[in-house]
PDB file of C-alpha atoms in Angstrom:
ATOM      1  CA  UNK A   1     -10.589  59.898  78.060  1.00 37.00           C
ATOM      2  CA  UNK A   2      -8.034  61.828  76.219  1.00 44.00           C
ATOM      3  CA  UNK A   3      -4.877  60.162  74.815  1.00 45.00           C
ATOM      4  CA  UNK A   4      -1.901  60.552  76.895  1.00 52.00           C
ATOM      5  CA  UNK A   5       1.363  60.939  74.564  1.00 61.00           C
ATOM      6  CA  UNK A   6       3.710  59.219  76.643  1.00 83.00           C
ATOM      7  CA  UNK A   7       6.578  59.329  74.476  1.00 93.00           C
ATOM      8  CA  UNK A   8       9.532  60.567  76.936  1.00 97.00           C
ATOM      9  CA  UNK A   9      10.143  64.132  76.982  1.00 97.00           C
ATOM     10  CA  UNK A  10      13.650  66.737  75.539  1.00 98.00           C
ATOM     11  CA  UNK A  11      13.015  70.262  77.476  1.00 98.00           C
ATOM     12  CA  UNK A  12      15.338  73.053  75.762  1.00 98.00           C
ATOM     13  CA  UNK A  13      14.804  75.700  77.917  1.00 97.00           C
ATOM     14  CA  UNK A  14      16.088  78.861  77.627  1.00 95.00           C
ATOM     15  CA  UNK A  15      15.122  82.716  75.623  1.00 93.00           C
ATOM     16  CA  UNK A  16      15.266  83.797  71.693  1.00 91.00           C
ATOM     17  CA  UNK A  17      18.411  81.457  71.188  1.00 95.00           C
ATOM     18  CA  UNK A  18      16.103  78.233  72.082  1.00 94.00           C
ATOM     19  CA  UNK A  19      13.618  79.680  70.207  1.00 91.00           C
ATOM     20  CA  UNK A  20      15.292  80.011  66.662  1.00 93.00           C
ATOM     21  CA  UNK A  21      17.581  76.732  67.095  1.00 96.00           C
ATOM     22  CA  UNK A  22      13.937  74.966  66.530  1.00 96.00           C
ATOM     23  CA  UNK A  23      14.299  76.460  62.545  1.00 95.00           C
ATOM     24  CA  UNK A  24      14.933  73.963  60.142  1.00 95.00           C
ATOM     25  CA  UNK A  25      16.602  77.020  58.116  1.00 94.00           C
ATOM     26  CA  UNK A  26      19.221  77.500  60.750  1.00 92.00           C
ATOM     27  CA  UNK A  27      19.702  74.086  61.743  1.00 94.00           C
ATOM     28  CA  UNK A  28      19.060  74.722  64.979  1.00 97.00           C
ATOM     29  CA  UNK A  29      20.034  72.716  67.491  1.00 98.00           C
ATOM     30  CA  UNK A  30      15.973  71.912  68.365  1.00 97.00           C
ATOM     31  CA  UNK A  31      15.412  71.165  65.297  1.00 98.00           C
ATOM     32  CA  UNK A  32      18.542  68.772  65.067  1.00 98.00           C
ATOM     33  CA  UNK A  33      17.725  66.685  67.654  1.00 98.00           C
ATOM     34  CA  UNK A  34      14.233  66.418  66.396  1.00 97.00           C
ATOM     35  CA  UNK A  35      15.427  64.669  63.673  1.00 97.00           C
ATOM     36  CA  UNK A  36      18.468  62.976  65.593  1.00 98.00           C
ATOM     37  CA  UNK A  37      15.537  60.891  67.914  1.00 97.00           C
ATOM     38  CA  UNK A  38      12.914  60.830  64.374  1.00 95.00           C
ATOM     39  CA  UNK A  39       9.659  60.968  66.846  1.00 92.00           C
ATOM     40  CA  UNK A  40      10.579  58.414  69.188  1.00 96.00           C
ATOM     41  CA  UNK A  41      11.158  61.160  72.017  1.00 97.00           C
ATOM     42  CA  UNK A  42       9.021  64.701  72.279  1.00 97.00           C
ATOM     43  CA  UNK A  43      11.529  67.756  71.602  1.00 97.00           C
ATOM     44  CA  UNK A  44       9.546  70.907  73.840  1.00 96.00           C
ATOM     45  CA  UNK A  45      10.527  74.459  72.802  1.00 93.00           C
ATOM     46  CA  UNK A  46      10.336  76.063  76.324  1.00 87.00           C
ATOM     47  CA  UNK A  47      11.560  79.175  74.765  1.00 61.00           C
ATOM     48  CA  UNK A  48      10.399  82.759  75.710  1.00 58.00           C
ATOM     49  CA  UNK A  49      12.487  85.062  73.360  1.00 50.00           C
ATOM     50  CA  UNK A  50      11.898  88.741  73.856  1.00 43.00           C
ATOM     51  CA  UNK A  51      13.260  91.097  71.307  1.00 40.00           C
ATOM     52  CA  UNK A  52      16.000  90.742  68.340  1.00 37.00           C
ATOM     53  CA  UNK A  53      18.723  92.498  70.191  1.00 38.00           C
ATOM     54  CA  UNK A  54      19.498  93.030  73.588  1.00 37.00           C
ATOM     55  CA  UNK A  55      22.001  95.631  72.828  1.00 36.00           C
ATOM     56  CA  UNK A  56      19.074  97.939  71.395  1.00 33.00           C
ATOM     57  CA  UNK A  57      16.039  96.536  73.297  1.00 34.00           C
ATOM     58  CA  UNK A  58      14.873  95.928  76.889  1.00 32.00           C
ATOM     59  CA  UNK A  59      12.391  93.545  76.464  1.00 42.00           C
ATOM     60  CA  UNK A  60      14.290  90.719  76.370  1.00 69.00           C
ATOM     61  CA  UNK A  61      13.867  87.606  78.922  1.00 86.00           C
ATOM     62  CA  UNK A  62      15.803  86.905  81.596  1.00 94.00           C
ATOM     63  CA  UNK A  63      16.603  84.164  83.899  1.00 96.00           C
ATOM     64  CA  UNK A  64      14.648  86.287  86.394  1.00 95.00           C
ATOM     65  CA  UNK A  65      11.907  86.700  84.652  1.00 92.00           C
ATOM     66  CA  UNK A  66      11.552  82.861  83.526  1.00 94.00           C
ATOM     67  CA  UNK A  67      10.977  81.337  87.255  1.00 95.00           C
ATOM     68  CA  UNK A  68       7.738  81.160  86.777  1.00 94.00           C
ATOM     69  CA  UNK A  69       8.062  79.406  83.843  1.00 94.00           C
ATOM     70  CA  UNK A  70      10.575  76.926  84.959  1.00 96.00           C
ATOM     71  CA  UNK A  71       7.768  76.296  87.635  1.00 96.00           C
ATOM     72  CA  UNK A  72       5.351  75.785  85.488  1.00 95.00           C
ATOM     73  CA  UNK A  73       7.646  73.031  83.213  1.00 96.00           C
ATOM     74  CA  UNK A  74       8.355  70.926  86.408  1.00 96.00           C
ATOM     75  CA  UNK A  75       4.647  71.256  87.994  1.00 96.00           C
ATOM     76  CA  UNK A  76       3.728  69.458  84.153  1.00 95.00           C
ATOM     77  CA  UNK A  77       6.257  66.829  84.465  1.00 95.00           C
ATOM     78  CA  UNK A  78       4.755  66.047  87.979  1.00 94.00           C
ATOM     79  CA  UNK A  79       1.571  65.652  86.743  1.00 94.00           C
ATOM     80  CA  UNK A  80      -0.325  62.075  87.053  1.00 91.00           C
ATOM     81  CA  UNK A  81       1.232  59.562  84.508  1.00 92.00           C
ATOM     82  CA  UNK A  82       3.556  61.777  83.002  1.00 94.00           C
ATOM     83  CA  UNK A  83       5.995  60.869  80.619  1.00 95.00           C
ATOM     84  CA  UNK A  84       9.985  60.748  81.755  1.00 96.00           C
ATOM     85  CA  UNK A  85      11.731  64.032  81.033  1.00 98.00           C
ATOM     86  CA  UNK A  86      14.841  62.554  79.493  1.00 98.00           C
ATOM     87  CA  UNK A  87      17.209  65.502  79.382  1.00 98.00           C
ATOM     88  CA  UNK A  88      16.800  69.494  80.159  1.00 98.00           C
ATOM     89  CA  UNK A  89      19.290  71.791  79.002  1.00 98.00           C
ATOM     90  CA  UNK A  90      19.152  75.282  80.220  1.00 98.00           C
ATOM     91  CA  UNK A  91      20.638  77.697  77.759  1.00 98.00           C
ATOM     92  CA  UNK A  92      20.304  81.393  79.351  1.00 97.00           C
ATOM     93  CA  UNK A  93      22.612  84.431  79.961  1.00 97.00           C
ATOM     94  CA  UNK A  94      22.351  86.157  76.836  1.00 95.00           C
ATOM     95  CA  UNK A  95      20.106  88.747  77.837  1.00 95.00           C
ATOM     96  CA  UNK A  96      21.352  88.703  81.253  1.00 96.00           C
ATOM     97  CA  UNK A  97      24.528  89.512  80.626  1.00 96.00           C
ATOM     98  CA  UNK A  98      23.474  92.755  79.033  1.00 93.00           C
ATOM     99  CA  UNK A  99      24.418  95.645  80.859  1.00 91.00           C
ATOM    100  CA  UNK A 100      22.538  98.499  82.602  1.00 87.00           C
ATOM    101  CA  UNK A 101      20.064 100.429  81.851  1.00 83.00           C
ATOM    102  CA  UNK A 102      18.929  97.254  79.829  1.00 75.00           C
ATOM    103  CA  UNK A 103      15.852  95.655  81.176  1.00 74.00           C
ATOM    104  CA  UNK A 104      16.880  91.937  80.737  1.00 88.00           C
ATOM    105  CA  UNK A 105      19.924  92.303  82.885  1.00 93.00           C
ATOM    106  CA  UNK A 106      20.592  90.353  85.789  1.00 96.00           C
ATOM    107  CA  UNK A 107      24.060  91.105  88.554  1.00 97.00           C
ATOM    108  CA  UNK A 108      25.899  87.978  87.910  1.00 98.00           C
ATOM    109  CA  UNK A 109      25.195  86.659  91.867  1.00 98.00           C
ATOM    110  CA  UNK A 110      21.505  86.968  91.303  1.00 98.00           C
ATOM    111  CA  UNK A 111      22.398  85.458  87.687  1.00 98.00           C
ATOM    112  CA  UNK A 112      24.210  82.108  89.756  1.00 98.00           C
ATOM    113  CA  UNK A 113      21.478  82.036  92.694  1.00 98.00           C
ATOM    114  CA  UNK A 114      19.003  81.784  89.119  1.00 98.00           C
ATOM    115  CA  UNK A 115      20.714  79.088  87.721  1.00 98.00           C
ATOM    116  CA  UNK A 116      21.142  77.207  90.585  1.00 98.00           C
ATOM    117  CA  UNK A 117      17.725  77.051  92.260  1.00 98.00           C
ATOM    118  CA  UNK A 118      16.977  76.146  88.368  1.00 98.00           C
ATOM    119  CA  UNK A 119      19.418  73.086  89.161  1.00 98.00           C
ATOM    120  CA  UNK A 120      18.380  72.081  92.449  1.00 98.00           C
ATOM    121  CA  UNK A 121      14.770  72.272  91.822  1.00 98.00           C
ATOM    122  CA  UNK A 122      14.934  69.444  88.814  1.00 98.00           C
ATOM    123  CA  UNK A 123      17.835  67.573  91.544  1.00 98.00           C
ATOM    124  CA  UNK A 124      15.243  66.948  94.164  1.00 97.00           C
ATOM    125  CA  UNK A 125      12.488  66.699  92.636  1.00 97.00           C
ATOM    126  CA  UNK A 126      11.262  63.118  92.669  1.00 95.00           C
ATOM    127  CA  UNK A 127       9.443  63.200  89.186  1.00 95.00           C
ATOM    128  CA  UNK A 128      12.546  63.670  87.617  1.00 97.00           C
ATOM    129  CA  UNK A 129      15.396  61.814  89.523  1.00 94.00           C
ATOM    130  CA  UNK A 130      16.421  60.387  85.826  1.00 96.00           C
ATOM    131  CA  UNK A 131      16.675  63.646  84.369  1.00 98.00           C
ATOM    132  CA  UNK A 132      19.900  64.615  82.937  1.00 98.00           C
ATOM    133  CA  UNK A 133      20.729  68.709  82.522  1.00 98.00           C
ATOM    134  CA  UNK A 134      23.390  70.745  80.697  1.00 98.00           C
ATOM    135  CA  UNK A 135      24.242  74.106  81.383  1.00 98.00           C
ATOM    136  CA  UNK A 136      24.858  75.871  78.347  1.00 98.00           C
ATOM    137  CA  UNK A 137      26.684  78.988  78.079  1.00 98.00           C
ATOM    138  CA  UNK A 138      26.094  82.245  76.636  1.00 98.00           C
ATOM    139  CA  UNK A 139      27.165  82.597  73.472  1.00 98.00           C
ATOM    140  CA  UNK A 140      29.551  85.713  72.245  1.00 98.00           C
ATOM    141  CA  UNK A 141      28.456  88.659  70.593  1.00 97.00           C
ATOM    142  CA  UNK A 142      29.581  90.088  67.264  1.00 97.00           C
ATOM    143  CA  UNK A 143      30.731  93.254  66.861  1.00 96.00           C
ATOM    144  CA  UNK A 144      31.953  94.226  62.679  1.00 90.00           C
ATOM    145  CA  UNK A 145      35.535  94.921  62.712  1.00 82.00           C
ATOM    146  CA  UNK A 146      36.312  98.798  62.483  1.00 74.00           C
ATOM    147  CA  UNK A 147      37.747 100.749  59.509  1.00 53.00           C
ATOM    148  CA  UNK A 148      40.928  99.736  59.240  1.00 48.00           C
ATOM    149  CA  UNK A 149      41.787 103.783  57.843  1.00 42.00           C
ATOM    150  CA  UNK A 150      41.018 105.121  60.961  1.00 41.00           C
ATOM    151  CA  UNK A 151      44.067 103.175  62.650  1.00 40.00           C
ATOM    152  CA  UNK A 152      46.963 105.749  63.417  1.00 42.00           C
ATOM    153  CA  UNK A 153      50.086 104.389  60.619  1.00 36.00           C
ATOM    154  CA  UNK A 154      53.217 105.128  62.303  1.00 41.00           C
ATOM    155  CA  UNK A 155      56.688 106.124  60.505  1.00 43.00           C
ATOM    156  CA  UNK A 156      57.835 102.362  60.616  1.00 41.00           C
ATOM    157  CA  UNK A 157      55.311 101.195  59.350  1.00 40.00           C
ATOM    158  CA  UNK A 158      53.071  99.262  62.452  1.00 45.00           C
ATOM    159  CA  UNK A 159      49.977 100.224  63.244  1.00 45.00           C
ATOM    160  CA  UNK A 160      49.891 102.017  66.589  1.00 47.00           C
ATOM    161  CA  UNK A 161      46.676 101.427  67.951  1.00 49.00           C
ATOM    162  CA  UNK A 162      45.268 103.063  71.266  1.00 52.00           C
ATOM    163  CA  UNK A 163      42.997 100.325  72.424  1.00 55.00           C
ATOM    164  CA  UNK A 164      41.576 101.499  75.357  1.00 70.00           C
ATOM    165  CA  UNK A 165      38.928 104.297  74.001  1.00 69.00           C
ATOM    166  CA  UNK A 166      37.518 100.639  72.050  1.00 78.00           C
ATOM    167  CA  UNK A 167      37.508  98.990  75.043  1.00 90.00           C
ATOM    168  CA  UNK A 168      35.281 101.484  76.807  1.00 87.00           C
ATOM    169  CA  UNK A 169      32.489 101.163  74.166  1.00 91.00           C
ATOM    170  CA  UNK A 170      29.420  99.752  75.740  1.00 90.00           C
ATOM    171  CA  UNK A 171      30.008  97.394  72.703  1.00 92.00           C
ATOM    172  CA  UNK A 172      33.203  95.560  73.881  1.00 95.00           C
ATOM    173  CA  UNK A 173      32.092  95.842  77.450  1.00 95.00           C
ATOM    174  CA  UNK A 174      28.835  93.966  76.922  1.00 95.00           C
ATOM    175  CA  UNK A 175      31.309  90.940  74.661  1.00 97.00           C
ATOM    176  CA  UNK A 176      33.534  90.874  77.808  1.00 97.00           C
ATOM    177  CA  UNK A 177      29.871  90.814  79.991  1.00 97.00           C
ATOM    178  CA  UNK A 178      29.540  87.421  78.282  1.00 97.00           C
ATOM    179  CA  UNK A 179      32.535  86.017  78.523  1.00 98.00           C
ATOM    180  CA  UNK A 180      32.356  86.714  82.451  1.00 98.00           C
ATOM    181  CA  UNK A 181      28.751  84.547  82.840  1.00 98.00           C
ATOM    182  CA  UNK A 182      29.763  82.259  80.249  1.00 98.00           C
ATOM    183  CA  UNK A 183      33.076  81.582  83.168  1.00 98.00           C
ATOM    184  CA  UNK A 184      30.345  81.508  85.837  1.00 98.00           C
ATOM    185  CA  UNK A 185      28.027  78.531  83.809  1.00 98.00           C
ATOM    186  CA  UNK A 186      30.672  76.501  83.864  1.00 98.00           C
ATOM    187  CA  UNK A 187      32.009  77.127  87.474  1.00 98.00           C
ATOM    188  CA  UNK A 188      28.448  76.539  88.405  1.00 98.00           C
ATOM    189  CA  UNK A 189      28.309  73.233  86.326  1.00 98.00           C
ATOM    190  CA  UNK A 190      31.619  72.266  87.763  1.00 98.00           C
ATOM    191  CA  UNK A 191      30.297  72.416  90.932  1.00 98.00           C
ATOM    192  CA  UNK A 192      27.964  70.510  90.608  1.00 98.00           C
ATOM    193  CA  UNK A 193      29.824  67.944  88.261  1.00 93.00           C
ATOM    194  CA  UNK A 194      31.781  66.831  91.502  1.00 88.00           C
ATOM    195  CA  UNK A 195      28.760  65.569  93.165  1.00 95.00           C
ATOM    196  CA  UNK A 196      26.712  63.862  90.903  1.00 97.00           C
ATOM    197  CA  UNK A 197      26.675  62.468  87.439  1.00 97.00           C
ATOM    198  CA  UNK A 198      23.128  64.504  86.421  1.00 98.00           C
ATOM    199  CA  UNK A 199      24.702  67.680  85.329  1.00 98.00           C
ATOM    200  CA  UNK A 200      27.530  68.718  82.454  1.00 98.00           C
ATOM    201  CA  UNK A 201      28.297  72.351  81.227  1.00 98.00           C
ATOM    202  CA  UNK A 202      28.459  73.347  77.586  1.00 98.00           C
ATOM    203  CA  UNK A 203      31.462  76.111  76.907  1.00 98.00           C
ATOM    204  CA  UNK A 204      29.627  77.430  74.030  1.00 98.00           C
ATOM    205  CA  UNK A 205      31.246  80.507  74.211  1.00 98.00           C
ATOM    206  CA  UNK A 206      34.551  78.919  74.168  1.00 98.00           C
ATOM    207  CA  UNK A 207      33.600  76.385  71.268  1.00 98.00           C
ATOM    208  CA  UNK A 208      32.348  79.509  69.111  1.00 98.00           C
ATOM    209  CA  UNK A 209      35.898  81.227  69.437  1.00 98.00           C
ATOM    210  CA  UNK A 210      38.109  78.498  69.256  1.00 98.00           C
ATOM    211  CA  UNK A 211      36.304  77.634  65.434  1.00 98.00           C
ATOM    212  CA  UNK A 212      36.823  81.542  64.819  1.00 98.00           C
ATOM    213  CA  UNK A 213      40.282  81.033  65.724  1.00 98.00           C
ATOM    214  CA  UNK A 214      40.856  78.143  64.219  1.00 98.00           C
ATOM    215  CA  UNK A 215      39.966  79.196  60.844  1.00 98.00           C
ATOM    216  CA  UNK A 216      42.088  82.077  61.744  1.00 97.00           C
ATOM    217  CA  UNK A 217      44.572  79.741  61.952  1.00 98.00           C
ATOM    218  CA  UNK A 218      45.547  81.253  65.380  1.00 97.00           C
ATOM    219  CA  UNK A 219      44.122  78.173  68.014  1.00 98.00           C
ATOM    220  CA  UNK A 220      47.633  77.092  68.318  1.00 97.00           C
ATOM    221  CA  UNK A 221      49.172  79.900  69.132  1.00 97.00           C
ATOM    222  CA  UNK A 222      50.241  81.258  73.114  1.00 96.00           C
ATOM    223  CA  UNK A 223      48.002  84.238  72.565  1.00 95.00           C
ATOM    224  CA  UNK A 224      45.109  82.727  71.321  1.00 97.00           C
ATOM    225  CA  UNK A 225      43.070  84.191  73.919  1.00 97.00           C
ATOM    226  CA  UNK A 226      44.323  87.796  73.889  1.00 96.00           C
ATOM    227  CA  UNK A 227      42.017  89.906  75.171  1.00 94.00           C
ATOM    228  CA  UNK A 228      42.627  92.437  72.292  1.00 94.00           C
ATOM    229  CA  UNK A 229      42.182  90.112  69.267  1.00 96.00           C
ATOM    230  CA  UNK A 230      39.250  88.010  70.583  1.00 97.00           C
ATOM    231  CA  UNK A 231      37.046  87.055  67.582  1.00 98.00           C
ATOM    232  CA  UNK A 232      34.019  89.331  67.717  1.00 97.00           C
ATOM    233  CA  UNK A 233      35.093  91.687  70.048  1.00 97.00           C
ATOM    234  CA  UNK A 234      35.247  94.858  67.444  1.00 95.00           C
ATOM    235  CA  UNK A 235      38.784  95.755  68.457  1.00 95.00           C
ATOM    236  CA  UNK A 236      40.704  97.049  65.854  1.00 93.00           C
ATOM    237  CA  UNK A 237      43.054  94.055  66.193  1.00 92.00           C
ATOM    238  CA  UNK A 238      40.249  91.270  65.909  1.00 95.00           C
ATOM    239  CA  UNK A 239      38.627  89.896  63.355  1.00 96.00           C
ATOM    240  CA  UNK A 240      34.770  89.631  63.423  1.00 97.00           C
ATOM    241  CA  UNK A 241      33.094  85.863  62.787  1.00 98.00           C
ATOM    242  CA  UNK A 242      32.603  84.654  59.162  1.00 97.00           C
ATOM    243  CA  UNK A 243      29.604  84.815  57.818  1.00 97.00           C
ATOM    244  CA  UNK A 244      26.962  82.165  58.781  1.00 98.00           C
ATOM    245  CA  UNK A 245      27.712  82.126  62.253  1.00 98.00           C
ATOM    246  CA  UNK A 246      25.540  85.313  63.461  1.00 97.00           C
ATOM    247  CA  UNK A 247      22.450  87.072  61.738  1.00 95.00           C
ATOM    248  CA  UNK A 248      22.336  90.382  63.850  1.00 92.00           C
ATOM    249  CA  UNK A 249      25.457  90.469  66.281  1.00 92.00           C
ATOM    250  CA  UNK A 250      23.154  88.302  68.679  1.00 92.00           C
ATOM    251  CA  UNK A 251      21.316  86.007  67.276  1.00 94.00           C
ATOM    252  CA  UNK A 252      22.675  82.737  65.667  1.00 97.00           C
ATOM    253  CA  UNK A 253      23.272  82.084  62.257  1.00 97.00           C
ATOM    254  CA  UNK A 254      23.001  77.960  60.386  1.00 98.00           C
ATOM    255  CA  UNK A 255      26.337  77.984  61.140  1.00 98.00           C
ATOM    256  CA  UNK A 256      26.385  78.610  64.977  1.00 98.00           C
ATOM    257  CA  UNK A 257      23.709  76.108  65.556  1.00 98.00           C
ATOM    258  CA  UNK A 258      25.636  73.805  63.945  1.00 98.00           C
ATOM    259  CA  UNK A 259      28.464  74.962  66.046  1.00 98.00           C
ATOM    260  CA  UNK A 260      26.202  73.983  69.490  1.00 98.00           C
ATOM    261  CA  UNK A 261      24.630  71.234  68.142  1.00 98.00           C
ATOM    262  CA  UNK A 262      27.650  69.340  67.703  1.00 98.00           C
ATOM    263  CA  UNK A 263      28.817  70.243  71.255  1.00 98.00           C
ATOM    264  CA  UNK A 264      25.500  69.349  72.862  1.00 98.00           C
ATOM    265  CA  UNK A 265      25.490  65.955  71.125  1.00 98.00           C
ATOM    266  CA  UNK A 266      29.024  65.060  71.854  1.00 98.00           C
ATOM    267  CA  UNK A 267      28.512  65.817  75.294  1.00 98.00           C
ATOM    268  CA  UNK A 268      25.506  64.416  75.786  1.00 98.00           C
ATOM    269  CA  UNK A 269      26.043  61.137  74.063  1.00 98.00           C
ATOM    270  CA  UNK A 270      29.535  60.438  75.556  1.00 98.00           C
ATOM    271  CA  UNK A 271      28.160  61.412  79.266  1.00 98.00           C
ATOM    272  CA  UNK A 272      25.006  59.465  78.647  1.00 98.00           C
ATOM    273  CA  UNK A 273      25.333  56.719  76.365  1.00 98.00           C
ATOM    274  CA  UNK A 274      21.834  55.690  77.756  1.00 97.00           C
ATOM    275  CA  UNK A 275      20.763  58.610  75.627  1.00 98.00           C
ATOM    276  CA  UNK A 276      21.465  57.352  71.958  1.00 98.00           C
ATOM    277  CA  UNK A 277      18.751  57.385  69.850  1.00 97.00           C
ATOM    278  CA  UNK A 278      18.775  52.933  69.935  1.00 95.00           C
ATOM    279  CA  UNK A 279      18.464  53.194  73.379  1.00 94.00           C
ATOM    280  CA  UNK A 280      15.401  55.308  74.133  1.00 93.00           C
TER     281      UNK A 280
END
């Protein structure tokens, strides 16, 4: 009879963002935990990426598109003599989030209904009553800032900038697109925080802009969170991230791994102390 490995089982389940945090080269958040638990739990890339760039492509997947998948995962842990699956995150919304005509997009209610059978499935399903899950939100996207020459100079002196032809751009629309099912991640997680003590949400999208901010040296300040100077956004009054943090506007850079790795294993470890790597 075959071997059964029965060490306990990490799912990171998500699209292209799962699938690159399992580089060593980005020190992705996959590969961190890898060597975080050094063999003694199995890390599974349940990724299904689709395409560099959902602002240019259609192809990428969706949490639509991944139910059959995510049936597939929990019909394996079910199986005979299966091993525990320790902790699932679900990190999707990226692709989603992208708006019409793209392929991959999903209208935010279908986008929560996802999510939630996603949720509710691993909840009552007896195989995994231990299972722990964390909702992890979208990330932002990254849009270059624009030439600063083609702001309008006024007599005084200040710039006087007409924002709202930028904010029109299918660009800026699809970074506020984020932002809005990043929000609905963690209402969802929220909701379900109140009930039982399986489920946390990430703010990855918040924890991404408050280090842009920070090394802005604008965190502090009252309008840290102005809708016109949002790091990334490609208004004329933001700044775009540093390098290191994003490779193509979507996809994540060492340093934005690093970024979600630290959340994930702060969140994880403080919710779950069960889950240190001398305890497993």
């Amino acid at each position: 009879m075959e071997a059964i490995d029965q060490h306990p089982k990490i799912i990171l389940f998500g699209d292209s963002l799962t699938e690159w945090g399992f580089y060593e080269e980005n020190h992705g958040f996959g590969w961190a935990l890898g060597q975080y638990y050094g063999g003694k739990v199995e890390i599974l890339n349940e990724d299904h990426s689709g395409g560099p760039n959902c602002l240019s492509r259609s192809s990428s997947f969706s949490s639509t598109w991944l139910k059959p998948d995510f049936e597939r995962i929990v019909q394996r842990a079910k199986e005979p003599y299966a091993p525990p699956t320790l902790l699932f995150t679900i990190f999707l919304g990226a692709n989603d989030a992208c708006l019409p005509p793209a392929g991959a997009h999903v209208p935010l209610k279908r986008y929560e209904e996802n999510l939630r059978k996603f949720v509710e499935t691993i909840l009552t399903e007896e195989a995994m009553t231990d299972t722990k899950i964390v909702l992890i939100t979208p990330p932002p996207i990254n849009i270059p800032e624009p030439l600063r020459n083609s702001i309008d100079i006024g007599p005084a002196g200040e710039a006087k900038v007409d924002l709202e032809p930028e904010k029109s751009t299918r660009g800026y629309r699809t970074y506020m697109s984020k932002k809005q099912y990043a929000d609905k991640v963690m209402d969802i997680a929220k909701s379900y925080e109140d009930v039982t003590d399986q489920v946390i949400g990430l703010n990855y999208w918040k924890a991404l802009i408050d280090t842009a901010l920070e090394q802005e040296g604008r965190l502090a300040d009252e309008d840290a969170y102005d809708e016109n100077r949002l790091p990334g956004c490609g208004l004329p009054a933001a700044k775009e991230f540093k390098q290191g943090y994003f490779t193509d506007g979507l996809h994540l850079d060492h340093l934005g791994y690093e970024v979600l790795t630290k959340g994930l294993m702060d969140a994880v470890l403080t919710k779950w102390p069960e889950l240190h790597n001398d305890q497993v």
